[in-house]
XYZ file of C-alpha atoms in Angstrom:
363
model
C 8.336 6.127 122.183
C 4.774 8.026 122.053
C 2.734 7.858 124.510
C -0.832 5.856 122.935
C -0.791 2.688 121.422
C -2.651 3.816 118.467
C -0.203 6.294 117.918
C 3.060 4.042 117.905
C 1.495 1.277 115.296
C 0.819 4.870 113.051
C 4.712 5.791 113.784
C 5.139 1.488 112.611
C 3.353 2.136 109.411
C 5.435 4.843 108.517
C 8.246 3.667 109.279
C 8.102 0.423 107.356
C 6.514 2.817 104.102
C 9.983 4.839 104.147
C 12.173 1.879 104.645
C 10.455 0.586 101.512
C 10.124 3.538 99.752
C 14.098 4.337 100.366
C 15.308 0.730 100.132
C 16.605 0.898 103.569
C 18.620 -2.076 104.863
C 16.944 -1.917 108.193
C 13.690 -2.970 110.353
C 11.289 -1.628 112.343
C 9.764 -3.728 115.603
C 6.512 -1.899 118.308
C 6.551 -3.165 121.057
C 3.227 -2.321 123.625
C 1.913 -3.116 126.521
C -1.074 -5.259 125.046
C 2.377 -7.596 123.061
C 2.193 -10.718 123.493
C 3.929 -13.054 124.960
C 5.880 -14.801 122.584
C 6.621 -11.598 120.293
C 7.720 -8.781 123.158
C 10.235 -11.787 123.897
C 11.481 -11.492 119.923
C 11.715 -8.014 119.761
C 13.360 -7.922 122.726
C 16.066 -10.046 121.601
C 16.000 -7.998 118.705
C 16.956 -4.829 121.038
C 20.018 -6.480 122.432
C 21.550 -7.517 119.752
C 20.556 -5.691 116.551
C 22.110 -2.532 115.556
C 20.413 -1.810 113.160
C 16.568 -1.729 114.056
C 14.172 0.763 114.475
C 12.118 0.692 117.804
C 8.658 2.223 117.924
C 6.864 1.882 120.957
C 4.762 3.538 124.439
C 6.211 3.130 127.865
C 6.764 -0.055 127.096
C 9.876 1.023 125.924
C 11.562 1.936 129.533
C 10.773 -1.011 131.254
C 14.011 -2.560 132.787
C 13.917 -5.786 131.209
C 14.060 -3.216 128.097
C 17.641 -4.016 127.116
C 19.160 -2.231 124.270
C 22.694 -3.055 122.102
C 23.818 0.001 121.285
C 21.095 3.081 120.757
C 21.687 6.538 119.482
C 18.530 8.434 118.987
C 16.014 8.580 121.731
C 12.797 10.713 120.067
C 10.031 11.187 122.567
C 6.905 12.232 121.174
C 4.059 14.221 122.201
C 6.720 14.850 125.169
C 4.206 16.467 127.205
C 2.153 13.606 127.740
C 4.786 12.273 129.948
C 6.671 12.824 133.029
C 9.900 14.393 134.345
C 11.437 10.805 135.057
C 10.253 9.341 132.279
C 11.597 10.975 129.677
C 15.081 10.731 131.632
C 14.675 7.095 131.882
C 14.273 6.505 128.467
C 17.002 8.252 127.056
C 19.729 7.104 129.917
C 18.793 3.143 127.901
C 21.754 4.448 125.920
C 25.269 5.884 126.247
C 25.091 9.798 126.181
C 22.891 9.005 123.174
C 20.824 11.845 120.877
C 18.003 13.319 122.651
C 14.803 15.125 120.863
C 11.273 15.918 122.575
C 8.464 16.764 120.197
C 5.106 18.612 121.216
C 2.878 20.524 119.236
C 2.204 22.520 122.330
C 5.182 23.329 124.908
C 3.567 23.053 128.369
C 4.620 26.173 130.171
C 6.956 23.633 132.133
C 9.487 22.583 129.407
C 9.272 26.856 128.488
C 10.631 27.826 131.230
C 13.108 25.078 130.597
C 13.925 26.535 127.229
C 14.593 29.956 128.518
C 16.327 28.790 131.123
C 18.121 25.162 130.581
C 20.231 26.155 126.900
C 18.270 23.533 125.161
C 18.190 23.856 121.876
C 14.777 24.372 119.717
C 13.663 24.069 116.075
C 10.114 25.833 115.551
C 7.875 25.382 112.559
C 5.964 27.392 112.982
C 4.843 28.113 109.248
C 1.759 24.938 107.854
C 2.198 23.252 104.435
C 1.088 26.461 101.551
C -2.050 23.439 101.314
C -3.299 23.655 104.685
C -5.759 26.549 105.473
C -5.808 27.629 109.314
C -8.741 25.989 111.179
C -11.438 28.232 111.764
C -12.894 28.218 115.772
C -15.790 29.691 117.273
C -16.624 29.228 121.304
C -20.303 28.782 121.731
C -23.211 28.413 124.294
C -25.884 25.081 124.768
C -28.135 27.500 123.166
C -26.426 27.118 120.019
C -25.854 23.305 119.541
C -28.402 23.001 116.693
C -26.292 24.917 114.438
C -23.322 23.585 115.409
C -24.916 20.054 114.637
C -25.926 21.647 111.443
C -22.224 22.341 109.943
C -20.656 19.009 111.702
C -24.256 17.531 108.295
C -22.898 20.041 106.214
C -19.045 18.993 105.281
C -21.095 14.966 106.277
C -22.199 16.137 102.447
C -19.707 17.022 101.050
C -17.754 13.368 102.442
C -15.989 15.048 105.336
C -15.749 13.057 109.155
C -16.223 14.856 112.238
C -14.750 14.775 115.388
C -16.725 15.474 118.770
C -15.333 14.777 121.912
C -16.425 14.007 125.568
C -15.023 14.234 128.990
C -16.343 10.909 130.616
C -17.013 7.033 129.044
C -20.179 7.120 131.367
C -22.578 9.207 133.135
C -21.427 9.879 136.538
C -23.790 11.949 139.691
C -21.608 14.292 140.194
C -20.543 15.939 137.346
C -23.169 17.242 134.306
C -20.266 16.532 132.034
C -21.428 14.908 128.448
C -20.407 11.393 128.292
C -19.671 8.944 124.735
C -21.566 6.010 124.902
C -25.285 8.179 126.213
C -24.093 11.262 123.880
C -23.906 8.483 121.233
C -27.773 7.532 121.735
C -28.835 11.675 121.599
C -26.608 12.187 118.713
C -28.835 9.168 117.198
C -32.014 10.960 117.708
C -31.475 14.543 116.291
C -29.306 12.750 113.402
C -30.569 11.370 110.372
C -30.874 7.675 110.358
C -27.494 7.336 107.310
C -25.106 9.133 109.085
C -23.223 6.599 110.724
C -21.935 7.156 114.350
C -18.807 4.872 116.087
C -17.700 5.889 119.828
C -14.170 5.295 121.168
C -12.617 5.568 124.570
C -9.481 4.182 127.050
C -11.854 1.392 128.557
C -12.383 -0.360 125.433
C -9.746 -3.317 124.153
C -6.823 -2.245 122.032
C -7.928 -4.244 119.561
C -11.660 -2.932 118.820
C -9.830 0.614 119.413
C -7.812 -0.111 115.995
C -10.744 -1.457 114.244
C -13.223 1.813 115.407
C -9.720 4.186 114.431
C -9.622 2.478 110.933
C -12.791 2.490 110.346
C -12.732 6.122 110.713
C -9.887 6.827 108.721
C -11.486 4.619 105.688
C -14.061 7.117 105.272
C -17.352 3.848 107.203
C -17.805 6.458 110.043
C -18.689 9.861 109.599
C -18.960 11.066 113.049
C -16.288 9.592 115.599
C -17.767 10.321 119.509
C -14.703 9.724 121.912
C -12.471 10.638 124.596
C -9.723 12.792 124.531
C -8.107 8.852 123.653
C -7.814 11.025 120.016
C -6.174 13.619 121.084
C -2.898 11.967 120.228
C -1.970 9.706 117.407
C -4.880 10.745 114.972
C -4.299 11.300 110.789
C -7.557 11.615 108.980
C -6.475 14.131 106.820
C -10.496 13.551 105.518
C -12.057 14.996 109.001
C -12.851 18.972 108.731
C -14.686 19.769 111.635
C -13.844 19.042 116.001
C -17.075 19.435 118.043
C -15.221 19.300 122.083
C -18.176 19.693 124.947
C -18.103 20.902 128.141
C -14.338 22.143 126.419
C -14.172 24.730 129.548
C -12.936 21.625 131.645
C -9.987 21.252 129.475
C -6.379 22.708 129.361
C -4.835 25.107 126.806
C -2.235 22.340 125.900
C -5.484 19.800 125.400
C -7.363 21.781 123.830
C -4.719 22.716 121.653
C -3.768 19.137 120.724
C -7.804 18.190 119.851
C -7.830 20.703 117.340
C -5.185 19.428 115.464
C -6.841 16.221 114.738
C -8.393 18.598 112.192
C -6.301 20.855 109.663
C -4.521 17.904 108.530
C -5.394 18.242 104.873
C -5.970 20.396 101.914
C -9.764 21.112 103.335
C -11.681 24.160 105.457
C -11.399 22.691 109.730
C -13.452 23.497 112.234
C -12.935 23.768 115.429
C -16.261 24.520 118.174
C -15.291 24.874 121.310
C -18.823 24.152 123.431
C -18.955 26.630 126.420
C -20.493 24.284 129.327
C -19.439 27.462 132.366
C -19.282 31.035 132.881
C -16.736 31.024 135.242
C -14.005 34.231 133.734
C -11.300 31.703 134.081
C -12.734 29.346 132.147
C -13.343 32.539 129.232
C -10.150 33.724 129.670
C -8.987 30.417 127.988
C -11.341 29.307 125.454
C -10.952 33.413 124.060
C -7.257 32.351 123.778
C -8.177 29.406 121.621
C -10.637 31.182 119.806
C -8.475 33.762 118.410
C -5.273 32.074 118.379
C -3.706 28.609 116.105
C -0.370 29.623 117.621
C 0.516 26.877 119.359
C 3.974 29.093 120.784
C 1.903 31.691 121.742
C -0.793 29.619 123.285
C 2.152 28.210 124.761
C 3.106 31.696 126.916
C -0.638 31.988 127.479
C -0.555 28.627 129.841
C 2.648 30.212 131.766
C 0.551 33.211 132.516
C -1.690 31.106 133.856
C -0.331 28.298 135.704
C 3.494 29.304 136.043
C 6.331 27.167 134.810
C 6.354 24.618 137.669
C 10.343 23.157 138.524
C 13.167 23.965 135.762
C 15.302 20.788 137.117
C 12.600 18.831 139.389
C 9.730 17.190 138.403
C 6.545 19.592 139.259
C 5.191 20.395 136.076
C 3.237 23.967 136.388
C 2.764 26.792 139.345
C 4.629 29.468 139.959
C 8.652 29.808 140.444
C 9.684 32.616 142.566
C 12.294 34.775 141.844
C 13.691 37.206 144.732
C 13.843 39.832 142.353
C 13.369 39.707 138.447
C 9.617 38.856 136.790
C 9.535 35.535 135.432
C 6.682 36.990 132.924
C 7.893 40.483 132.615
C 11.606 40.087 132.506
C 11.683 37.300 129.904
C 13.582 38.870 127.351
C 16.001 39.703 129.714
C 16.384 36.675 131.592
C 17.375 35.204 127.435
C 19.983 37.858 127.397
C 21.040 36.149 130.290
C 21.603 32.866 129.592
C 23.447 33.762 126.509
C 25.454 36.120 128.326
C 26.567 32.865 130.557
C 26.778 30.115 127.877
C 29.332 32.614 125.811
C 31.258 32.966 129.129
C 30.855 29.154 129.609
C 32.141 28.393 125.974
C 35.112 30.930 126.516
C 36.245 28.549 129.947
C 34.834 30.364 132.525
C 34.102 27.796 135.216
C 30.527 27.340 137.393
C 32.286 28.662 140.579
C 33.657 31.606 138.623
C 30.164 32.938 137.660
C 28.990 32.690 140.705
C 26.652 29.210 139.648
C 25.690 25.949 141.522
C 26.969 23.809 139.421
C 24.643 20.621 140.063
C 21.158 23.500 139.504
C 22.474 25.466 137.081
C 20.638 28.155 139.376
C 21.969 31.367 140.136
C 23.013 31.227 143.898
């Protein structure tokens, strides 16, 4: 299950390529919100009857009318884009299936669940040797011409660039950059031969796919987009991303956006445009400027936003313990968790350990 149709289609194509490469006798289907009624009925019938099937899709996969035959593995990609109940609904579609959640940037709540709820975690901490670390910089408005010069220099090397804007259209209540006006402004300062496209969530699905395919094929030099490209866009030739009004985004989203570049063997760059002088904003951007490590960023996000409810649905906010401090005593929490798991493995019950069996919280 993926959060966007673009990403779902990408997974669909990847699975088909792998099945062909390894000569596997399986089918792949893709179910999204834009799937036509006739095709949807055919896919639903396959899902309900065929065991040898890879099923890829968006939130459409957790609709009540989608019935699975014998689902054995549930994977939620970009899990931070889904709510707790949505992920549970997906996992509950089968009879106790294996469940995997994936994300490049764990949100604070996920980190707290890892610490306390015994989730098994696999960390990929290193990038492939063929990839270089992304170079970051935070700039103010007076440095904008330099940023555009850098983008042009990368285009001259036959590379491409993203420019991310918070809005689709201009609004009177905010001065945030928007994609529709931004393209016109960009065209006025860029050479005539620079090919610029725009992408946003209000576009029709087919139009979005056409724009993305054009960008991936190298038919566009610059893609001006909203955060619709946050996940699911894989273009190794894109080497620069410039994020307008970066101070309006959270750490997790900034890290996800930065992940649109650095996907090939070329040196890549991320430019954060800071439109605010607030201390908190500067602190977030400084964290992004100094680290490409998603787990470090998630820990800093945990300190800034709090972990939310471990068993509930609140994604962030302070968690108040009577004695311990979630940040300063993190290592002690981890040791306590390991000790409790060891005692349970030895046969001790929750009641004997002084735990509430329904929540796992210390009484």
